GROMACS .gro file of C-alpha atoms in nm:
model
  383
    1UNK     CA    1  -1.719   2.588   1.516
    2UNK     CA    2  -1.867   2.238   1.347
    3UNK     CA    3  -1.653   1.946   1.311
    4UNK     CA    4  -1.649   1.573   1.284
    5UNK     CA    5  -1.581   1.360   1.575
    6UNK     CA    6  -1.459   1.002   1.517
    7UNK     CA    7  -1.519   0.714   1.745
    8UNK     CA    8  -1.318   0.386   1.724
    9UNK     CA    9  -1.366   0.060   1.919
   10UNK     CA   10  -1.103  -0.199   1.998
   11UNK     CA   11  -0.803   0.005   1.927
   12UNK     CA   12  -0.898   0.171   2.274
   13UNK     CA   13  -0.819  -0.200   2.468
   14UNK     CA   14  -0.483  -0.182   2.294
   15UNK     CA   15  -0.282  -0.130   2.603
   16UNK     CA   16   0.065  -0.042   2.550
   17UNK     CA   17   0.026  -0.072   2.164
   18UNK     CA   18  -0.242   0.183   2.144
   19UNK     CA   19  -0.054   0.475   2.028
   20UNK     CA   20   0.038   0.300   1.702
   21UNK     CA   21  -0.284   0.186   1.628
   22UNK     CA   22  -0.441   0.525   1.672
   23UNK     CA   23  -0.141   0.681   1.487
   24UNK     CA   24  -0.212   0.486   1.178
   25UNK     CA   25  -0.583   0.544   1.166
   26UNK     CA   26  -0.525   0.900   1.192
   27UNK     CA   27  -0.264   0.858   0.903
   28UNK     CA   28  -0.541   0.650   0.713
   29UNK     CA   29  -0.765   0.924   0.788
   30UNK     CA   30  -0.563   1.206   0.631
   31UNK     CA   31  -0.493   1.000   0.326
   32UNK     CA   32  -0.845   0.902   0.267
   33UNK     CA   33  -0.911   1.313   0.287
   34UNK     CA   34  -0.599   1.462   0.082
   35UNK     CA   35  -0.820   1.560  -0.213
   36UNK     CA   36  -1.013   1.814   0.030
   37UNK     CA   37  -0.849   2.166   0.123
   38UNK     CA   38  -0.895   2.316   0.500
   39UNK     CA   39  -0.877   1.952   0.673
   40UNK     CA   40  -0.713   1.904   0.998
   41UNK     CA   41  -0.677   1.612   1.184
   42UNK     CA   42  -0.635   1.593   1.560
   43UNK     CA   43  -0.606   1.299   1.828
   44UNK     CA   44  -0.697   1.338   2.182
   45UNK     CA   45  -0.736   1.041   2.424
   46UNK     CA   46  -1.017   0.810   2.272
   47UNK     CA   47  -1.127   1.065   2.023
   48UNK     CA   48  -0.995   1.195   1.664
   49UNK     CA   49  -1.150   1.521   1.526
   50UNK     CA   50  -1.156   1.605   1.175
   51UNK     CA   51  -1.190   2.017   1.124
   52UNK     CA   52  -1.323   2.075   0.779
   53UNK     CA   53  -1.369   2.368   0.585
   54UNK     CA   54  -1.750   2.269   0.432
   55UNK     CA   55  -1.816   1.945   0.257
   56UNK     CA   56  -1.898   1.755   0.537
   57UNK     CA   57  -2.154   1.487   0.401
   58UNK     CA   58  -1.880   1.431   0.103
   59UNK     CA   59  -1.598   1.391   0.421
   60UNK     CA   60  -1.858   1.137   0.617
   61UNK     CA   61  -1.899   0.983   0.283
   62UNK     CA   62  -1.536   0.894   0.262
   63UNK     CA   63  -1.479   0.837   0.658
   64UNK     CA   64  -1.746   0.557   0.603
   65UNK     CA   65  -1.471   0.362   0.409
   66UNK     CA   66  -1.156   0.383   0.665
   67UNK     CA   67  -1.128   0.063   0.853
   68UNK     CA   68  -1.080   0.123   1.229
   69UNK     CA   69  -1.371   0.391   1.264
   70UNK     CA   70  -1.688   0.269   1.459
   71UNK     CA   71  -1.903   0.580   1.411
   72UNK     CA   72  -1.879   0.978   1.322
   73UNK     CA   73  -2.113   1.268   1.396
   74UNK     CA   74  -2.116   1.607   1.348
   75UNK     CA   75  -2.011   1.804   1.661
   76UNK     CA   76  -2.016   2.160   1.799
   77UNK     CA   77  -1.676   2.260   1.968
   78UNK     CA   78  -1.709   2.550   2.213
   79UNK     CA   79  -1.499   2.680   2.485
   80UNK     CA   80  -1.535   2.537   2.878
   81UNK     CA   81  -1.785   2.813   2.940
   82UNK     CA   82  -2.142   2.728   3.069
   83UNK     CA   83  -2.277   2.974   2.872
   84UNK     CA   84  -2.096   2.873   2.550
   85UNK     CA   85  -2.241   2.544   2.621
   86UNK     CA   86  -2.626   2.651   2.691
   87UNK     CA   87  -2.606   2.825   2.349
   88UNK     CA   88  -2.458   2.548   2.167
   89UNK     CA   89  -2.714   2.293   2.310
   90UNK     CA   90  -3.018   2.571   2.252
   91UNK     CA   91  -2.905   2.599   1.852
   92UNK     CA   92  -2.866   2.251   1.821
   93UNK     CA   93  -3.219   2.128   1.975
   94UNK     CA   94  -3.409   2.420   1.804
   95UNK     CA   95  -3.388   2.176   1.496
   96UNK     CA   96  -3.596   1.897   1.691
   97UNK     CA   97  -3.914   2.090   1.786
   98UNK     CA   98  -4.171   1.836   1.886
   99UNK     CA   99  -3.917   1.563   2.025
  100UNK     CA  100  -3.902   1.402   2.324
  101UNK     CA  101  -3.493   1.404   2.453
  102UNK     CA  102  -3.251   1.362   2.745
  103UNK     CA  103  -2.900   1.494   2.787
  104UNK     CA  104  -2.565   1.257   2.846
  105UNK     CA  105  -2.259   1.409   2.960
  106UNK     CA  106  -1.905   1.266   2.965
  107UNK     CA  107  -1.652   1.469   3.187
  108UNK     CA  108  -1.285   1.310   3.112
  109UNK     CA  109  -1.179   1.632   3.196
  110UNK     CA  110  -1.190   1.611   3.577
  111UNK     CA  111  -1.097   1.967   3.607
  112UNK     CA  112  -1.445   2.133   3.521
  113UNK     CA  113  -1.612   2.215   3.811
  114UNK     CA  114  -1.927   2.027   3.742
  115UNK     CA  115  -2.001   1.652   3.769
  116UNK     CA  116  -2.188   1.497   3.451
  117UNK     CA  117  -2.485   1.440   3.609
  118UNK     CA  118  -2.491   1.828   3.730
  119UNK     CA  119  -2.419   1.942   3.363
  120UNK     CA  120  -2.684   1.723   3.170
  121UNK     CA  121  -2.945   1.888   3.441
  122UNK     CA  122  -2.846   2.241   3.411
  123UNK     CA  123  -2.835   2.204   3.016
  124UNK     CA  124  -3.182   2.030   3.006
  125UNK     CA  125  -3.317   2.294   3.183
  126UNK     CA  126  -3.205   2.531   2.975
  127UNK     CA  127  -3.328   2.370   2.637
  128UNK     CA  128  -3.692   2.349   2.808
  129UNK     CA  129  -3.657   2.730   2.888
  130UNK     CA  130  -3.552   2.844   2.564
  131UNK     CA  131  -3.665   2.574   2.290
  132UNK     CA  132  -4.033   2.543   2.196
  133UNK     CA  133  -4.208   2.220   2.169
  134UNK     CA  134  -3.931   1.989   2.340
  135UNK     CA  135  -3.982   1.786   2.661
  136UNK     CA  136  -3.787   1.542   2.851
  137UNK     CA  137  -3.790   1.132   2.849
  138UNK     CA  138  -3.507   0.966   3.015
  139UNK     CA  139  -3.612   0.619   2.916
  140UNK     CA  140  -3.691   0.641   2.552
  141UNK     CA  141  -3.610   0.990   2.415
  142UNK     CA  142  -3.624   1.059   2.032
  143UNK     CA  143  -3.296   1.252   2.072
  144UNK     CA  144  -3.000   1.203   2.258
  145UNK     CA  145  -2.778   1.524   2.313
  146UNK     CA  146  -2.407   1.392   2.398
  147UNK     CA  147  -2.168   1.632   2.594
  148UNK     CA  148  -1.825   1.574   2.617
  149UNK     CA  149  -1.575   1.762   2.842
  150UNK     CA  150  -1.254   1.750   2.735
  151UNK     CA  151  -0.988   2.035   2.635
  152UNK     CA  152  -1.311   2.194   2.462
  153UNK     CA  153  -1.665   2.092   2.499
  154UNK     CA  154  -1.827   1.914   2.232
  155UNK     CA  155  -2.181   1.870   2.160
  156UNK     CA  156  -2.347   1.620   1.922
  157UNK     CA  157  -2.673   1.392   1.854
  158UNK     CA  158  -2.693   1.070   1.657
  159UNK     CA  159  -2.424   0.877   1.522
  160UNK     CA  160  -2.340   0.765   1.136
  161UNK     CA  161  -2.181   0.397   1.162
  162UNK     CA  162  -1.855   0.311   1.023
  163UNK     CA  163  -1.706  -0.013   0.896
  164UNK     CA  164  -1.515  -0.088   1.226
  165UNK     CA  165  -1.233  -0.337   1.222
  166UNK     CA  166  -0.864  -0.244   1.239
  167UNK     CA  167  -0.644   0.040   1.060
  168UNK     CA  168  -0.560  -0.078   0.733
  169UNK     CA  169  -0.189  -0.178   0.736
  170UNK     CA  170  -0.173  -0.255   1.100
  171UNK     CA  171  -0.177  -0.658   1.059
  172UNK     CA  172   0.099  -0.696   0.763
  173UNK     CA  173   0.053  -0.799   0.411
  174UNK     CA  174  -0.118  -1.086   0.230
  175UNK     CA  175  -0.180  -1.199  -0.142
  176UNK     CA  176  -0.527  -1.301  -0.206
  177UNK     CA  177  -0.625  -1.512  -0.509
  178UNK     CA  178  -0.894  -1.277  -0.694
  179UNK     CA  179  -1.088  -1.493  -0.952
  180UNK     CA  180  -1.357  -1.235  -1.057
  181UNK     CA  181  -1.643  -1.415  -0.873
  182UNK     CA  182  -1.848  -1.297  -0.583
  183UNK     CA  183  -1.650  -1.471  -0.270
  184UNK     CA  184  -1.297  -1.393  -0.334
  185UNK     CA  185  -1.351  -1.006  -0.339
  186UNK     CA  186  -1.537  -1.007   0.015
  187UNK     CA  187  -1.266  -1.241   0.121
  188UNK     CA  188  -1.006  -0.975   0.048
  189UNK     CA  189  -1.238  -0.701   0.235
  190UNK     CA  190  -1.273  -0.871   0.510
  191UNK     CA  191  -0.912  -0.939   0.572
  192UNK     CA  192  -0.862  -0.537   0.500
  193UNK     CA  193  -1.084  -0.474   0.763
  194UNK     CA  194  -0.865  -0.649   1.017
  195UNK     CA  195  -0.601  -0.427   0.904
  196UNK     CA  196  -0.421  -0.659   0.630
  197UNK     CA  197  -0.293  -0.464   0.342
  198UNK     CA  198  -0.334  -0.706  -0.009
  199UNK     CA  199  -0.197  -0.770  -0.312
  200UNK     CA  200  -0.391  -0.962  -0.555
  201UNK     CA  201  -0.313  -1.251  -0.813
  202UNK     CA  202  -0.532  -1.327  -1.116
  203UNK     CA  203  -0.488  -1.639  -1.318
  204UNK     CA  204  -0.584  -1.534  -1.702
  205UNK     CA  205  -0.602  -1.809  -1.957
  206UNK     CA  206  -0.649  -1.631  -2.318
  207UNK     CA  207  -0.796  -1.700  -2.556
  208UNK     CA  208  -1.036  -1.939  -2.323
  209UNK     CA  209  -1.093  -1.611  -2.114
  210UNK     CA  210  -1.168  -1.288  -2.214
  211UNK     CA  211  -1.017  -0.972  -2.189
  212UNK     CA  212  -1.318  -0.868  -2.024
  213UNK     CA  213  -1.267  -1.092  -1.740
  214UNK     CA  214  -0.952  -0.962  -1.640
  215UNK     CA  215  -1.102  -0.636  -1.691
  216UNK     CA  216  -1.344  -0.742  -1.451
  217UNK     CA  217  -1.058  -0.818  -1.192
  218UNK     CA  218  -0.924  -0.487  -1.254
  219UNK     CA  219  -1.259  -0.299  -1.168
  220UNK     CA  220  -1.278  -0.496  -0.829
  221UNK     CA  221  -0.930  -0.400  -0.730
  222UNK     CA  222  -1.014  -0.050  -0.832
  223UNK     CA  223  -1.358  -0.102  -0.617
  224UNK     CA  224  -1.128  -0.231  -0.302
  225UNK     CA  225  -0.870   0.051  -0.335
  226UNK     CA  226  -1.148   0.269  -0.219
  227UNK     CA  227  -1.106   0.110   0.124
  228UNK     CA  228  -0.783   0.282   0.180
  229UNK     CA  229  -0.481   0.142  -0.047
  230UNK     CA  230  -0.303   0.101  -0.355
  231UNK     CA  231  -0.339  -0.250  -0.484
  232UNK     CA  232  -0.075  -0.479  -0.717
  233UNK     CA  233  -0.289  -0.709  -0.919
  234UNK     CA  234  -0.048  -0.978  -1.053
  235UNK     CA  235  -0.174  -1.123  -1.391
  236UNK     CA  236  -0.035  -1.478  -1.440
  237UNK     CA  237  -0.063  -1.587  -1.809
  238UNK     CA  238  -0.189  -1.934  -1.727
  239UNK     CA  239  -0.292  -2.091  -2.071
  240UNK     CA  240  -0.008  -2.359  -2.126
  241UNK     CA  241  -0.003  -2.453  -1.754
  242UNK     CA  242  -0.342  -2.510  -1.746
  243UNK     CA  243  -0.403  -2.707  -2.074
  244UNK     CA  244  -0.058  -2.933  -1.951
  245UNK     CA  245  -0.260  -3.010  -1.585
  246UNK     CA  246  -0.598  -3.109  -1.840
  247UNK     CA  247  -0.361  -3.322  -2.093
  248UNK     CA  248  -0.125  -3.486  -1.854
  249UNK     CA  249  -0.335  -3.518  -1.529
  250UNK     CA  250  -0.637  -3.782  -1.402
  251UNK     CA  251  -0.949  -3.610  -1.521
  252UNK     CA  252  -1.140  -3.609  -1.199
  253UNK     CA  253  -0.826  -3.455  -1.024
  254UNK     CA  254  -0.782  -3.184  -1.268
  255UNK     CA  255  -0.946  -2.916  -1.068
  256UNK     CA  256  -0.777  -2.993  -0.696
  257UNK     CA  257  -0.470  -2.991  -0.874
  258UNK     CA  258  -0.512  -2.676  -1.078
  259UNK     CA  259  -0.580  -2.516  -0.712
  260UNK     CA  260  -0.250  -2.658  -0.585
  261UNK     CA  261  -0.062  -2.527  -0.874
  262UNK     CA  262  -0.231  -2.136  -0.796
  263UNK     CA  263  -0.126  -2.193  -0.445
  264UNK     CA  264   0.215  -2.260  -0.527
  265UNK     CA  265   0.213  -1.940  -0.786
  266UNK     CA  266   0.052  -1.721  -0.545
  267UNK     CA  267   0.330  -1.812  -0.246
  268UNK     CA  268   0.605  -1.763  -0.485
  269UNK     CA  269   0.430  -1.385  -0.522
  270UNK     CA  270   0.384  -1.352  -0.166
  271UNK     CA  271   0.734  -1.441  -0.095
  272UNK     CA  272   0.860  -1.213  -0.380
  273UNK     CA  273   0.688  -0.902  -0.227
  274UNK     CA  274   0.695  -0.972   0.147
  275UNK     CA  275   0.364  -1.110   0.217
  276UNK     CA  276   0.316  -1.335   0.492
  277UNK     CA  277  -0.003  -1.515   0.412
  278UNK     CA  278  -0.256  -1.610   0.139
  279UNK     CA  279  -0.598  -1.532   0.138
  280UNK     CA  280  -0.897  -1.724  -0.037
  281UNK     CA  281  -1.274  -1.684  -0.118
  282UNK     CA  282  -1.339  -2.079  -0.048
  283UNK     CA  283  -1.675  -2.155   0.175
  284UNK     CA  284  -1.644  -2.511   0.327
  285UNK     CA  285  -1.847  -2.744   0.128
  286UNK     CA  286  -1.953  -2.449  -0.149
  287UNK     CA  287  -1.802  -2.697  -0.438
  288UNK     CA  288  -1.611  -2.980  -0.494
  289UNK     CA  289  -1.281  -2.817  -0.445
  290UNK     CA  290  -1.401  -2.666  -0.108
  291UNK     CA  291  -1.468  -2.982   0.078
  292UNK     CA  292  -1.236  -3.065   0.371
  293UNK     CA  293  -1.024  -3.293   0.194
  294UNK     CA  294  -0.992  -3.079  -0.074
  295UNK     CA  295  -0.885  -2.807   0.132
  296UNK     CA  296  -0.624  -3.034   0.288
  297UNK     CA  297  -0.510  -3.148  -0.020
  298UNK     CA  298  -0.499  -2.765  -0.128
  299UNK     CA  299  -0.273  -2.659   0.193
  300UNK     CA  300  -0.007  -2.937   0.188
  301UNK     CA  301   0.158  -2.731  -0.068
  302UNK     CA  302   0.199  -2.426   0.118
  303UNK     CA  303   0.414  -2.299   0.393
  304UNK     CA  304   0.226  -1.977   0.494
  305UNK     CA  305  -0.092  -1.918   0.661
  306UNK     CA  306  -0.383  -1.921   0.423
  307UNK     CA  307  -0.684  -1.706   0.522
  308UNK     CA  308  -1.061  -1.822   0.430
  309UNK     CA  309  -1.260  -1.551   0.606
  310UNK     CA  310  -1.563  -1.708   0.426
  311UNK     CA  311  -1.504  -2.069   0.555
  312UNK     CA  312  -1.836  -2.070   0.760
  313UNK     CA  313  -2.058  -1.846   0.572
  314UNK     CA  314  -2.382  -1.930   0.353
  315UNK     CA  315  -2.355  -1.785   0.012
  316UNK     CA  316  -2.625  -1.588   0.080
  317UNK     CA  317  -2.454  -1.410   0.357
  318UNK     CA  318  -2.124  -1.365   0.121
  319UNK     CA  319  -2.361  -1.183  -0.136
  320UNK     CA  320  -2.504  -0.931   0.114
  321UNK     CA  321  -2.167  -0.816   0.205
  322UNK     CA  322  -2.082  -0.821  -0.161
  323UNK     CA  323  -2.373  -0.578  -0.227
  324UNK     CA  324  -2.282  -0.346   0.057
  325UNK     CA  325  -1.921  -0.306  -0.034
  326UNK     CA  326  -2.012  -0.260  -0.397
  327UNK     CA  327  -1.852  -0.529  -0.573
  328UNK     CA  328  -2.130  -0.758  -0.638
  329UNK     CA  329  -2.258  -0.579  -0.960
  330UNK     CA  330  -1.902  -0.617  -1.084
  331UNK     CA  331  -1.866  -0.973  -0.979
  332UNK     CA  332  -2.176  -1.103  -1.184
  333UNK     CA  333  -2.061  -0.943  -1.513
  334UNK     CA  334  -2.103  -1.263  -1.739
  335UNK     CA  335  -1.718  -1.324  -1.809
  336UNK     CA  336  -1.590  -1.639  -1.712
  337UNK     CA  337  -1.234  -1.711  -1.529
  338UNK     CA  338  -0.999  -2.000  -1.592
  339UNK     CA  339  -1.165  -2.182  -1.259
  340UNK     CA  340  -1.522  -2.259  -1.458
  341UNK     CA  341  -1.367  -2.311  -1.803
  342UNK     CA  342  -1.233  -2.658  -1.780
  343UNK     CA  343  -1.437  -2.815  -1.482
  344UNK     CA  344  -1.425  -3.199  -1.518
  345UNK     CA  345  -1.777  -3.349  -1.554
  346UNK     CA  346  -1.719  -3.577  -1.230
  347UNK     CA  347  -1.477  -3.377  -1.015
  348UNK     CA  348  -1.340  -3.582  -0.703
  349UNK     CA  349  -1.526  -3.468  -0.381
  350UNK     CA  350  -1.306  -3.640  -0.124
  351UNK     CA  351  -0.930  -3.671  -0.286
  352UNK     CA  352  -0.667  -3.847  -0.122
  353UNK     CA  353  -0.351  -3.660  -0.081
  354UNK     CA  354  -0.105  -3.904  -0.159
  355UNK     CA  355  -0.310  -4.015  -0.498
  356UNK     CA  356  -0.294  -3.627  -0.560
  357UNK     CA  357   0.064  -3.623  -0.558
  358UNK     CA  358   0.068  -3.911  -0.782
  359UNK     CA  359  -0.156  -3.759  -1.033
  360UNK     CA  360   0.033  -3.442  -1.068
  361UNK     CA  361   0.366  -3.644  -1.125
  362UNK     CA  362   0.349  -3.597  -1.496
  363UNK     CA  363   0.351  -3.242  -1.462
  364UNK     CA  364   0.707  -3.071  -1.417
  365UNK     CA  365   0.560  -2.788  -1.217
  366UNK     CA  366   0.846  -2.618  -1.098
  367UNK     CA  367   0.983  -2.542  -1.461
  368UNK     CA  368   0.621  -2.422  -1.576
  369UNK     CA  369   0.622  -2.185  -1.241
  370UNK     CA  370   0.992  -2.068  -1.324
  371UNK     CA  371   0.879  -1.994  -1.667
  372UNK     CA  372   0.553  -1.808  -1.624
  373UNK     CA  373   0.479  -1.450  -1.778
  374UNK     CA  374   0.316  -1.240  -1.472
  375UNK     CA  375   0.218  -0.887  -1.555
  376UNK     CA  376   0.194  -0.643  -1.295
  377UNK     CA  377  -0.084  -0.366  -1.273
  378UNK     CA  378  -0.095  -0.089  -1.011
  379UNK     CA  379  -0.444   0.007  -0.909
  380UNK     CA  380  -0.432   0.326  -0.720
  381UNK     CA  381  -0.673   0.452  -0.457
  382UNK     CA  382  -0.805   0.743  -0.585
  383UNK     CA  383  -0.841   0.584  -0.938
   0.00000   0.00000   0.00000
């Protein structure tokens, strides 16, 4: 029968914790494929197998969005019998007429009475005898026929790349500050790739920001949820707080003070919902609030780690990832967020922390934070 063979990378290096990561990956695969009938997921040492009743291409498309998978391929599964392996190899290679090939065999099951090189030689000979217009090239073949001797024999050629990373849910939970721009969804995705489940916080300032700006953020969460989790979006009604900042704080400091307030609010949300870190889409030097001095002032208000996975990336690199993961076209919709509508004419680039603390003294920010209205929206991964 045809099955999908799943390969994973660094999970195999986890030592005594390996089973935890493998079991989580199996669980995530089952969750991703729960809409399909006839799915069976099995785990053996170093491999995961998915048996499916048709819809192979659709299933592979779903698996492409499961973190932890580095590659997958449709394989033939046959009994540990040389004739069965011969027949499967011949059938598989008949679709490659005119191509060069070589056979590579792995034999984790040492009870099988033939060694890997001997199996490859015997199978290659049978292919040459029974398949027209193919020839052997061990140095630069068009086709590599892989054979794995385990509890059964598995034959396949060609690998479809997965997205790699760690299984989602193996590295805790964090809150991402999601603006609606290009950068923050990419930052969220990159931390999800390292196994971090996310919650999102969005700062909404009506009537200065449109409802369509909020809808854009909801759509970004829907896109991110396709990678394996429900996402809770916390919408902070930020208008009064933001107006107070621009009314009572030094104009050149309003952006950095606003960022400090956002971090305080996001950390409160993180603490309430069991998250242990914050995530931002900041890239060093990209704008005034992302210089080293500005980031130092922003970090000063937090008591938990702040992950900035884009910190050393160029904008072009970030755009490339956003296009790959499907967030780019959503992010470029022309609806401004609260970070872009009140930008001072001359924002400070190298703020001094003591001066910033002095500059925000006119705001009773703890009172504002305590009185904030925060709406919660649940975005399901199959929505």
